[in-house]
Coordinates of C-alpha atoms in Angstrom, one line a residue:
Chain A
X72 CA 67.3 -79.6 -51.3
X73 CA 68.5 -82.5 -49.1
X74 CA 72.0 -81.6 -48.2
X75 CA 72.9 -85.2 -47.1
X76 CA 72.0 -86.5 -50.5
X77 CA 73.9 -83.8 -52.1
X78 CA 77.0 -84.7 -50.1
X79 CA 76.7 -88.3 -51.0
X80 CA 76.5 -87.2 -54.6
X81 CA 79.8 -85.3 -54.5
X82 CA 81.6 -88.1 -52.7
X83 CA 81.1 -90.4 -55.7
X84 CA 84.1 -90.5 -58.0
X85 CA 84.2 -88.1 -60.9
X86 CA 85.0 -85.3 -58.4
X87 CA 88.2 -84.0 -60.1
X88 CA 86.3 -83.7 -63.3
X89 CA 83.6 -81.7 -61.4
X90 CA 86.3 -79.4 -60.0
X91 CA 87.4 -78.6 -63.5
X92 CA 83.8 -77.8 -64.4
X93 CA 82.9 -74.3 -63.0
X94 CA 79.1 -74.9 -63.0
X95 CA 79.3 -78.2 -61.0
X96 CA 81.9 -76.6 -58.7
X97 CA 79.6 -73.7 -58.0
X98 CA 76.8 -76.1 -57.0
X99 CA 78.9 -77.0 -53.9
X100 CA 78.7 -73.5 -52.4
X101 CA 76.1 -74.6 -49.8
X102 CA 78.4 -77.2 -48.4
X103 CA 80.5 -75.0 -46.1
X104 CA 81.4 -75.9 -42.5
X105 CA 80.7 -74.3 -39.2
X106 CA 83.7 -72.1 -38.3
X107 CA 86.2 -73.7 -35.8
X108 CA 86.0 -72.1 -32.4
X109 CA 89.8 -72.0 -32.0
X110 CA 90.7 -71.3 -35.6
X111 CA 92.5 -68.0 -35.8
X112 CA 93.9 -68.4 -39.3
X113 CA 91.6 -68.1 -42.3
X114 CA 91.2 -71.6 -43.7
X115 CA 89.8 -70.1 -46.9
X116 CA 86.6 -71.4 -48.4
X117 CA 88.5 -72.7 -51.5
X118 CA 90.7 -74.9 -49.3
X119 CA 87.8 -76.2 -47.3
X120 CA 85.8 -77.1 -50.5
X121 CA 88.7 -78.8 -52.1
X122 CA 89.1 -81.1 -49.1
X123 CA 85.5 -81.9 -49.1
X124 CA 85.6 -82.7 -52.8
X125 CA 88.7 -84.9 -52.3
X126 CA 87.5 -86.5 -49.1
X127 CA 86.0 -89.6 -50.7
X128 CA 88.9 -90.2 -53.0
X129 CA 91.5 -89.7 -50.3
X130 CA 89.6 -91.8 -47.8
X131 CA 89.3 -94.6 -50.3
X132 CA 93.0 -94.4 -51.3
X133 CA 94.0 -94.5 -47.6
X134 CA 91.7 -97.5 -46.8
X135 CA 93.2 -99.3 -49.8
X136 CA 96.7 -98.5 -48.7
X137 CA 96.0 -99.9 -45.2
X138 CA 94.3 -102.9 -46.7
X139 CA 97.3 -103.5 -49.0
X140 CA 99.7 -103.3 -46.1
X141 CA 97.7 -105.9 -44.2
X142 CA 97.7 -108.2 -47.2
X143 CA 101.4 -107.7 -47.6
X144 CA 102.2 -108.3 -44.0
X145 CA 100.0 -111.5 -44.0
X146 CA 102.2 -112.9 -46.8
X147 CA 105.6 -111.6 -45.7
X148 CA 105.0 -112.0 -42.0
X149 CA 106.3 -108.5 -41.3
X150 CA 104.3 -105.8 -39.6
X151 CA 105.1 -102.8 -41.8
X152 CA 103.6 -100.2 -39.3
X153 CA 105.8 -101.4 -36.5
X154 CA 108.8 -101.5 -38.8
X155 CA 108.3 -97.9 -39.7
X156 CA 107.9 -96.7 -36.2
X157 CA 111.3 -98.2 -35.2
Chain B
X8 CA 120.0 -63.0 -27.3
X9 CA 121.2 -59.6 -26.0
X10 CA 119.8 -57.5 -28.9
X11 CA 116.3 -58.7 -28.2
X12 CA 114.0 -56.6 -26.0
X13 CA 112.0 -57.4 -23.0
X14 CA 108.2 -57.7 -22.9
X15 CA 105.7 -59.2 -25.3
X16 CA 107.5 -60.5 -28.5
X17 CA 106.6 -58.6 -31.6
X18 CA 106.0 -61.8 -33.6
X19 CA 103.5 -63.1 -31.1
X20 CA 100.2 -61.4 -31.7
X21 CA 98.0 -63.3 -34.2
X22 CA 96.8 -66.2 -32.0
X23 CA 94.4 -65.1 -29.2
X24 CA 95.2 -68.3 -27.4
X25 CA 98.3 -66.7 -25.8
X26 CA 101.6 -65.1 -26.5
X27 CA 105.4 -65.2 -25.8
X28 CA 107.0 -62.6 -23.5
X29 CA 110.5 -62.0 -22.2
X30 CA 111.3 -61.1 -18.6
X31 CA 114.8 -60.8 -17.2
X32 CA 116.1 -62.4 -20.4
X33 CA 113.9 -65.5 -20.0
X34 CA 111.2 -66.5 -22.5
X35 CA 107.8 -67.4 -21.2
X36 CA 104.5 -68.2 -22.8
X37 CA 101.3 -66.9 -21.4
X38 CA 98.3 -69.2 -22.1
X39 CA 95.1 -67.3 -22.1
X40 CA 91.8 -68.5 -20.6
X41 CA 90.4 -68.7 -24.1
X42 CA 92.7 -71.6 -24.7
X43 CA 92.3 -73.3 -21.3
X44 CA 90.2 -76.3 -22.4
X45 CA 92.6 -77.0 -25.3
X46 CA 95.7 -76.7 -23.3
X47 CA 94.3 -79.0 -20.6
X48 CA 93.3 -81.5 -23.2
X49 CA 96.8 -81.4 -24.8
X50 CA 98.4 -82.1 -21.4
X51 CA 95.8 -84.7 -20.1
X52 CA 95.3 -86.6 -23.3
X53 CA 98.9 -87.8 -23.3
X54 CA 99.6 -86.0 -26.6
X55 CA 102.1 -83.6 -25.1
X56 CA 104.1 -86.4 -23.5
X57 CA 104.1 -88.4 -26.6
X58 CA 105.3 -85.5 -28.7
X59 CA 108.0 -84.5 -26.3
X60 CA 109.2 -88.1 -25.8
X61 CA 109.4 -88.4 -29.6
X62 CA 111.4 -85.2 -29.8
X63 CA 108.8 -83.5 -32.0
X64 CA 107.8 -80.7 -29.7
X65 CA 109.5 -78.3 -27.4
X66 CA 109.2 -79.3 -23.7
X67 CA 108.0 -76.7 -21.2
X68 CA 107.6 -76.2 -17.4
X69 CA 104.5 -74.7 -15.8
X70 CA 105.9 -71.9 -13.7
X71 CA 104.6 -69.5 -11.0
X72 CA 105.9 -66.4 -12.9
X73 CA 103.4 -63.5 -13.0
X74 CA 101.6 -63.2 -16.4
X75 CA 102.3 -60.3 -18.7
X76 CA 98.6 -59.7 -19.1
X77 CA 96.9 -60.9 -15.9
X78 CA 93.3 -60.2 -17.0
X79 CA 93.3 -62.9 -19.8
X80 CA 95.8 -65.3 -18.3
X81 CA 95.2 -68.9 -17.5
X82 CA 98.8 -70.1 -17.0
X83 CA 102.4 -69.2 -17.7
X84 CA 104.8 -71.8 -19.1
X85 CA 108.5 -71.7 -19.7
X86 CA 109.5 -73.5 -22.9
X87 CA 113.1 -74.8 -23.3
X88 CA 114.9 -72.1 -25.2
X89 CA 115.9 -72.5 -28.8
X90 CA 119.6 -71.8 -29.3
X91 CA 119.2 -69.9 -32.5
X92 CA 116.0 -68.8 -34.2
X93 CA 116.1 -69.5 -37.9
X94 CA 113.5 -69.0 -40.7
X95 CA 112.3 -71.1 -43.6
X96 CA 114.0 -68.9 -46.1
X97 CA 117.3 -69.7 -44.4
X98 CA 116.8 -73.4 -44.6
X99 CA 118.1 -75.7 -47.2
X100 CA 115.8 -78.1 -49.1
X101 CA 116.0 -81.0 -46.7
X102 CA 115.6 -78.8 -43.7
X103 CA 112.3 -77.5 -45.1
X104 CA 111.3 -81.1 -46.1
X105 CA 112.0 -82.5 -42.7
X106 CA 110.1 -79.7 -41.1
X107 CA 107.1 -80.4 -43.3
X108 CA 107.2 -84.1 -42.5
X109 CA 107.2 -83.5 -38.7
X110 CA 104.2 -81.2 -39.1
X111 CA 102.3 -84.1 -40.7
X112 CA 103.6 -86.6 -38.2
X113 CA 102.4 -84.4 -35.4
X114 CA 99.0 -83.9 -37.0
X115 CA 98.6 -87.7 -37.3
X116 CA 99.6 -88.2 -33.6
X117 CA 97.3 -85.4 -32.6
X118 CA 94.3 -87.0 -34.4
X119 CA 94.9 -90.2 -32.4
X120 CA 94.2 -88.1 -29.3
X121 CA 91.2 -86.3 -30.8
X122 CA 93.1 -83.1 -31.5
X123 CA 94.4 -81.4 -34.6
X124 CA 97.0 -78.8 -35.6
X125 CA 95.1 -75.6 -36.0
X126 CA 98.0 -74.0 -37.8
X127 CA 100.9 -75.3 -39.9
X128 CA 103.2 -72.3 -40.0
X129 CA 106.8 -73.0 -41.0
X130 CA 107.7 -70.4 -38.3
X131 CA 106.4 -72.7 -35.6
X132 CA 109.3 -75.1 -36.4
X133 CA 112.8 -74.5 -35.1
X134 CA 115.9 -76.7 -35.2
X135 CA 117.0 -78.0 -31.8
X136 CA 119.8 -80.5 -31.4
X137 CA 119.9 -80.9 -35.1
X138 CA 116.2 -81.8 -35.5
X139 CA 113.2 -79.8 -36.5
X140 CA 110.8 -79.4 -33.6
X141 CA 107.4 -77.7 -33.0
X142 CA 107.8 -74.7 -30.7
X143 CA 104.2 -73.5 -30.5
X144 CA 102.4 -75.2 -27.6
X145 CA 99.2 -73.4 -28.6
X146 CA 99.0 -75.0 -32.1
X147 CA 96.5 -77.7 -31.0
X148 CA 92.7 -77.7 -31.1
X149 CA 90.0 -80.3 -30.3
X150 CA 89.2 -82.4 -33.3
X151 CA 85.5 -82.6 -34.4
X152 CA 84.7 -85.4 -36.8
X153 CA 83.5 -84.0 -40.1
X154 CA 85.6 -80.9 -40.3
X155 CA 88.3 -80.5 -42.9
X156 CA 91.8 -79.5 -41.8
X157 CA 91.8 -75.8 -41.0
X158 CA 95.6 -75.6 -41.6
X159 CA 95.5 -77.3 -45.0
X160 CA 96.0 -74.1 -47.0
X161 CA 98.8 -72.9 -44.7
X162 CA 100.6 -76.2 -45.0
X163 CA 100.5 -76.1 -48.8
X164 CA 101.7 -72.5 -48.9
X165 CA 104.4 -72.7 -46.2
X166 CA 105.8 -76.1 -47.2
X167 CA 104.4 -77.9 -50.2
X168 CA 104.6 -75.0 -52.7
X169 CA 108.2 -73.9 -51.9
X170 CA 109.4 -77.6 -51.8
X171 CA 107.8 -78.4 -55.1
X172 CA 109.3 -75.2 -56.7
X173 CA 112.7 -76.0 -55.3
X174 CA 112.5 -79.6 -56.5
X175 CA 110.9 -79.1 -60.0
X176 CA 112.1 -75.6 -60.9
X177 CA 115.1 -74.2 -59.0
X178 CA 116.3 -74.6 -55.5
X179 CA 116.8 -70.8 -55.2
X180 CA 113.0 -70.4 -55.2
X181 CA 113.1 -71.2 -51.6
X182 CA 113.8 -67.5 -51.2
X183 CA 110.2 -66.8 -52.1
X184 CA 109.3 -67.5 -48.5
X185 CA 111.2 -64.3 -47.6
X186 CA 108.9 -62.2 -49.8
X187 CA 105.7 -64.0 -48.9
X188 CA 105.7 -64.3 -45.1
X189 CA 102.5 -66.3 -45.0
X190 CA 103.7 -68.8 -47.6
X191 CA 104.0 -68.9 -51.4
X192 CA 100.7 -68.1 -53.0
X193 CA 99.4 -71.2 -54.7
X194 CA 98.4 -69.6 -57.9
X195 CA 102.0 -68.2 -58.2
X196 CA 103.4 -71.7 -57.5
X197 CA 101.1 -73.1 -60.1
X198 CA 102.4 -70.6 -62.7
X199 CA 106.0 -71.2 -61.9
X200 CA 105.9 -75.0 -61.7
X201 CA 106.5 -77.0 -64.9
X202 CA 103.4 -78.4 -66.7
X203 CA 104.4 -81.9 -65.9
X204 CA 103.6 -81.4 -62.2
X205 CA 100.0 -81.7 -63.2
X206 CA 100.7 -85.4 -64.0
X207 CA 101.3 -86.0 -60.3
X208 CA 97.8 -86.5 -58.7
X209 CA 99.1 -85.0 -55.4
X210 CA 100.6 -81.8 -56.9
X211 CA 97.7 -81.5 -59.3
X212 CA 95.2 -81.4 -56.4
X213 CA 97.2 -79.7 -53.5
X214 CA 98.7 -77.0 -55.7
X215 CA 97.0 -76.6 -59.1
X216 CA 93.4 -77.4 -58.2
X217 CA 93.8 -75.8 -54.8
X218 CA 94.8 -72.5 -56.4
X219 CA 91.9 -72.8 -58.8
X220 CA 89.5 -73.6 -55.9
X221 CA 90.7 -70.6 -54.0
X222 CA 90.3 -68.3 -57.0
X223 CA 86.8 -69.7 -57.6
X224 CA 85.6 -69.1 -54.1
X225 CA 87.5 -65.8 -53.4
X226 CA 84.5 -63.6 -54.1
X227 CA 81.7 -66.0 -53.1
X228 CA 79.4 -65.4 -50.1
X229 CA 79.1 -68.8 -48.3
X230 CA 76.6 -70.1 -45.8
X231 CA 77.8 -72.2 -42.8
X232 CA 76.3 -75.7 -42.5
X233 CA 77.3 -79.1 -41.1
X234 CA 80.7 -80.8 -41.5
X235 CA 81.4 -83.3 -44.3
X236 CA 84.8 -84.8 -44.0
X237 CA 85.1 -88.0 -42.2
X238 CA 88.1 -89.0 -40.1
X239 CA 89.3 -91.6 -42.6
X240 CA 89.3 -89.0 -45.3
X241 CA 91.2 -86.5 -43.2
X242 CA 93.8 -89.2 -42.4
X243 CA 93.9 -89.9 -46.1
X244 CA 94.6 -86.2 -46.8
X245 CA 97.5 -86.2 -44.3
X246 CA 98.8 -89.5 -45.7
X247 CA 98.7 -88.2 -49.2
X248 CA 100.5 -85.0 -48.3
X249 CA 103.1 -87.1 -46.5
X250 CA 103.8 -89.3 -49.5
X251 CA 103.8 -86.2 -51.8
X252 CA 106.4 -84.4 -49.7
X253 CA 108.3 -87.6 -49.3
X254 CA 108.7 -88.0 -53.1
X255 CA 110.0 -84.4 -53.5
X256 CA 113.8 -84.6 -53.7
X257 CA 116.7 -82.4 -54.7
X258 CA 120.3 -83.4 -55.2
X259 CA 123.0 -80.9 -54.3
X260 CA 126.1 -80.6 -56.4
X261 CA 127.3 -79.1 -59.5
X262 CA 127.9 -75.7 -57.9
X263 CA 131.3 -74.2 -57.5
X264 CA 131.1 -73.9 -53.7
X265 CA 129.6 -77.2 -52.8
X266 CA 132.7 -78.8 -54.4
X267 CA 135.0 -76.2 -53.0
X268 CA 137.2 -78.5 -50.9
X269 CA 137.5 -81.0 -53.8
X270 CA 138.6 -78.3 -56.3
X271 CA 140.6 -75.9 -54.2
X272 CA 144.3 -75.7 -54.7
X273 CA 144.8 -75.9 -50.9
X274 CA 147.8 -77.9 -49.9
X275 CA 146.8 -80.7 -47.7
X276 CA 149.4 -79.7 -45.0
X277 CA 148.3 -76.1 -45.0
X278 CA 144.7 -77.1 -44.6
X279 CA 145.6 -79.3 -41.7
X280 CA 147.6 -76.5 -40.2
X281 CA 144.8 -74.0 -40.6
X282 CA 142.4 -76.5 -38.8
X283 CA 144.8 -76.8 -35.9
X284 CA 145.2 -73.0 -35.7
X285 CA 141.5 -72.4 -35.8
X286 CA 140.9 -75.0 -33.1
X287 CA 143.5 -73.4 -30.9
X288 CA 142.1 -69.9 -31.4
X289 CA 138.6 -71.1 -30.8
X290 CA 139.7 -72.7 -27.6
X291 CA 141.2 -69.4 -26.5
X292 CA 137.9 -67.7 -27.0
X293 CA 135.9 -70.2 -24.8
X294 CA 133.0 -69.4 -27.1
X295 CA 129.6 -71.0 -26.3
X296 CA 128.2 -69.8 -29.6
X297 CA 130.0 -69.5 -32.9
X298 CA 128.8 -68.1 -36.3
X299 CA 130.8 -69.6 -39.1
X300 CA 130.5 -67.2 -42.0
X301 CA 131.0 -68.7 -45.5
X302 CA 131.0 -72.1 -43.8
X303 CA 130.7 -74.0 -47.0
X304 CA 130.0 -77.7 -46.1
X305 CA 131.0 -77.0 -42.5
X306 CA 134.6 -78.2 -42.2
X307 CA 135.5 -75.6 -39.6
X308 CA 132.0 -75.5 -38.1
X309 CA 132.7 -79.1 -37.0
X310 CA 135.9 -78.0 -35.3
X311 CA 134.0 -75.3 -33.4
X312 CA 131.2 -77.8 -32.5
X313 CA 133.7 -80.4 -31.4
X314 CA 135.0 -77.8 -28.9
X315 CA 131.5 -77.6 -27.4
X316 CA 130.2 -74.4 -29.1
X317 CA 126.8 -74.3 -30.7
X318 CA 127.7 -73.3 -34.2
X319 CA 125.6 -71.7 -36.9
X320 CA 127.2 -72.5 -40.3
X321 CA 126.1 -69.9 -42.8
X322 CA 126.7 -70.1 -46.5
X323 CA 125.0 -68.5 -49.5
X324 CA 125.2 -71.6 -51.6
X325 CA 122.1 -73.9 -51.0
X326 CA 124.0 -76.9 -52.3
X327 CA 126.8 -76.5 -49.7
X328 CA 124.3 -76.0 -47.0
X329 CA 122.3 -79.0 -48.1
X330 CA 125.5 -81.1 -48.0
X331 CA 126.4 -79.8 -44.6
X332 CA 122.9 -80.5 -43.3
X333 CA 122.9 -84.1 -44.7
X334 CA 126.2 -84.7 -43.0
X335 CA 124.8 -83.3 -39.7
X336 CA 121.9 -85.7 -40.0
X337 CA 124.1 -88.7 -40.9
X338 CA 126.5 -88.0 -38.0
X339 CA 123.6 -87.1 -35.6
X340 CA 125.3 -83.8 -35.1
X341 CA 123.5 -81.8 -32.4
X342 CA 125.6 -78.6 -32.2
X343 CA 125.6 -77.4 -35.8
X344 CA 122.9 -75.5 -37.6
X345 CA 123.6 -75.0 -41.3
X346 CA 121.7 -72.1 -42.8
X347 CA 121.5 -70.3 -46.2
X348 CA 122.5 -66.7 -45.9
X349 CA 123.9 -64.2 -48.3
X350 CA 126.2 -62.0 -46.2
X351 CA 126.0 -59.2 -48.7
X352 CA 122.2 -59.1 -48.2
X353 CA 121.5 -60.8 -44.9
X354 CA 118.0 -61.6 -43.7
X355 CA 116.1 -58.4 -42.9
X356 CA 113.5 -57.9 -40.3
X357 CA 110.2 -58.7 -42.0
X358 CA 106.5 -58.8 -41.3
X359 CA 104.3 -56.4 -39.4
X360 CA 106.4 -53.3 -38.5
X361 CA 109.5 -55.2 -39.7
X362 CA 109.4 -56.9 -36.4
X363 CA 107.7 -60.3 -36.9
X364 CA 110.9 -62.1 -38.1
X365 CA 114.2 -60.9 -36.8
X366 CA 117.0 -59.6 -39.0
X367 CA 120.4 -61.3 -38.7
X368 CA 121.7 -58.4 -36.6
X369 CA 118.8 -58.7 -34.1
X370 CA 119.9 -62.3 -33.5
X371 CA 123.5 -61.3 -32.8
X372 CA 126.0 -61.3 -31.3
X373 CA 127.7 -64.6 -31.2
X374 CA 130.6 -65.2 -28.8
X375 CA 132.9 -65.8 -31.7
X376 CA 132.7 -65.3 -35.5
X377 CA 134.7 -67.4 -37.9
X378 CA 135.5 -65.6 -41.2
X379 CA 137.8 -68.0 -43.0
X380 CA 138.6 -67.5 -46.7
X381 CA 136.0 -64.8 -46.8
X382 CA 137.5 -61.4 -46.7
X383 CA 138.5 -61.3 -50.4
X384 CA 134.9 -62.2 -51.4
X385 CA 133.6 -59.2 -49.4
X386 CA 136.4 -56.7 -50.1
X387 CA 137.1 -57.5 -53.8
X388 CA 134.1 -59.6 -54.9
X389 CA 131.6 -57.2 -53.4
X390 CA 133.6 -53.9 -53.1
X391 CA 133.1 -53.6 -49.4
X392 CA 135.9 -51.6 -47.6
X393 CA 137.8 -53.2 -44.8
X394 CA 136.3 -50.5 -42.5
X395 CA 132.8 -51.6 -43.3
X396 CA 133.6 -55.3 -43.0
X397 CA 135.2 -54.6 -39.6
X398 CA 132.2 -52.6 -38.4
X399 CA 129.7 -55.3 -39.4
X400 CA 131.8 -58.1 -37.8
X401 CA 132.0 -55.9 -34.7
X402 CA 128.2 -55.9 -34.5
X403 CA 127.8 -59.7 -34.8
X404 CA 130.6 -61.1 -32.8
X405 CA 132.4 -60.5 -29.5
X406 CA 135.6 -62.2 -30.8
X407 CA 136.6 -62.7 -34.4
X408 CA 138.8 -65.4 -36.0
X409 CA 139.6 -64.1 -39.5
X410 CA 141.8 -65.1 -42.3
X411 CA 143.6 -62.5 -44.4
X412 CA 144.2 -63.6 -48.0
X413 CA 146.8 -61.4 -49.7
X414 CA 146.6 -60.2 -53.3
X415 CA 149.2 -62.6 -54.5
X416 CA 147.2 -65.6 -53.3
X417 CA 145.9 -67.7 -56.3
X418 CA 142.3 -67.3 -55.3
X419 CA 142.5 -63.5 -55.3
X420 CA 144.5 -63.5 -58.5
X421 CA 141.7 -65.5 -60.1
X422 CA 139.2 -63.0 -58.9
X423 CA 141.2 -60.1 -60.3
X424 CA 142.0 -61.8 -63.6
X425 CA 138.7 -60.7 -65.2
X426 CA 138.4 -57.2 -63.7
X427 CA 140.3 -54.0 -63.1
X428 CA 142.2 -53.9 -59.8
X429 CA 140.6 -50.9 -58.1
X430 CA 141.7 -52.1 -54.7
X431 CA 145.0 -50.4 -53.9
X432 CA 144.1 -50.5 -50.1
X433 CA 143.8 -54.3 -50.2
X434 CA 147.0 -54.8 -48.2
X435 CA 147.7 -56.5 -44.9
X436 CA 148.6 -53.1 -43.3
X437 CA 145.3 -51.5 -44.3
X438 CA 143.5 -54.6 -43.1
X439 CA 145.1 -54.5 -39.7
X440 CA 144.6 -50.7 -39.4
X441 CA 140.8 -51.0 -40.3
X442 CA 140.1 -53.9 -38.0
X443 CA 142.1 -52.4 -35.1
X444 CA 139.6 -49.6 -34.9
X445 CA 137.0 -52.1 -33.8
X446 CA 139.0 -55.0 -32.4
X447 CA 142.2 -55.6 -30.6
X448 CA 144.4 -58.1 -32.4
X449 CA 145.2 -60.8 -29.8
X450 CA 147.1 -63.3 -31.9
X451 CA 148.3 -63.8 -35.4
X452 CA 149.7 -66.9 -37.2
X453 CA 150.9 -67.6 -40.7
X454 CA 149.3 -70.6 -42.3
X455 CA 152.0 -73.1 -43.5
X456 CA 152.8 -73.3 -47.2
X457 CA 150.6 -70.2 -48.0
X458 CA 150.7 -66.5 -47.7
X459 CA 147.6 -66.4 -45.6
X460 CA 147.4 -65.1 -42.1
X461 CA 145.0 -66.1 -39.4
X462 CA 144.0 -63.5 -36.8
X463 CA 142.4 -63.8 -33.4
X464 CA 140.7 -60.5 -32.5
X465 CA 138.7 -59.3 -29.5
X466 CA 136.0 -56.6 -29.6
X467 CA 137.2 -53.4 -28.0

């Protein structure tokens, strides 16, 4: 099986639904990462998988948030990021 | 502190990157060669400077001190000492929340320098000058695009789960961290949290589905392959955790003790007189460190701090400690550390061999202990004899400022109204006799318009 294709498949949206479905969830078993050289705590497979499953959604939400901030700052004339960092 | 032993610290053994050791009373951190590349990157990337400048990480000096374990050593550093080590189960809600937020802030800043936090332990955070700060210099690893956050589970267990439980169920559930040293198990948090927390996308994923995912993969054999989480997604995860933690709130109030000074029948003049006496006694002690026991919202802790002493303000009521902490933040107070502590069951030594996290006694003694409006709660409320109270105070303080509240005081009368008076020894004479076995009474003063007496005592 082509892993890249599989990865693309899981990054499409109905991921939360898949998580609730044990069969679809099991199909993600092959998508584990190489262990971190400096990691001394156990990240746990479940935590790793959850992040991978959520990756697309979280990345998209984050991109949307940044985009929305830019739109807002265009109209208000305020740079929200620099406001926050003050 | 004087009760702590020399050599490698018992809590410093998990991370092979290095460890903390004490020599001649000074704390050092040995960085092992295994961590050389990461440490050099931390220092050369500008991340260390950025974090120290932003008051997010403890500063250190590289020193020529001989390593404790030369065969593995790369470097020895001397971090700025923390005035009092405290633990997440001693923090109020906002202290834990602010600690969680700085972890996420540090993670975001680290990623901008191509590094990540490789752990997110609440024990790596300590309060210095009123602010939470990362004390573990070895917490950083190089970031490789594609990899999920290795500390995600630890963050959820150490911070998100207890905060959600405190916010949605009961603030006292913060004490679960004392039982579960590596954080609250997510499946337990999921069971204890109300069903409506599943309506929050963040809590649904980071707690409920996270617990389910852990259970699902617990017994599975997995095969390593390539990474699959892009930088944007990881930043999204951190951003989502940040907004999730930011939305968790808890309002103190409604408890007897948090409103103590509003409800007490103290005469305004006698309270002012007591404040003046306490200030004068504290000045006489020249204490650099003060433990204010039963500090409530920190009225007298502020007097001690104003005199220059670093003051730990202990109280068993999470609402009073929350109010105290909020006031410290508002007033940018740097010398007061409010903590939740039940004196009748103080923090024990926990973890491996009982030595990973120090008991209260192991963090003693303070130069001065303040025990105001407290003795009746211990002696009558908890049936502890004067002898035992004196012995305990003798272990935690070099000097003691203590208020004696006689039986005909309205507070004591209220306590005895609903129970049998089995305390014939609860008299001023017996009090002085018991405390004189451990302390010498240096000064006494009657508090105006009351029958209460303030004592200044010195350890024999």
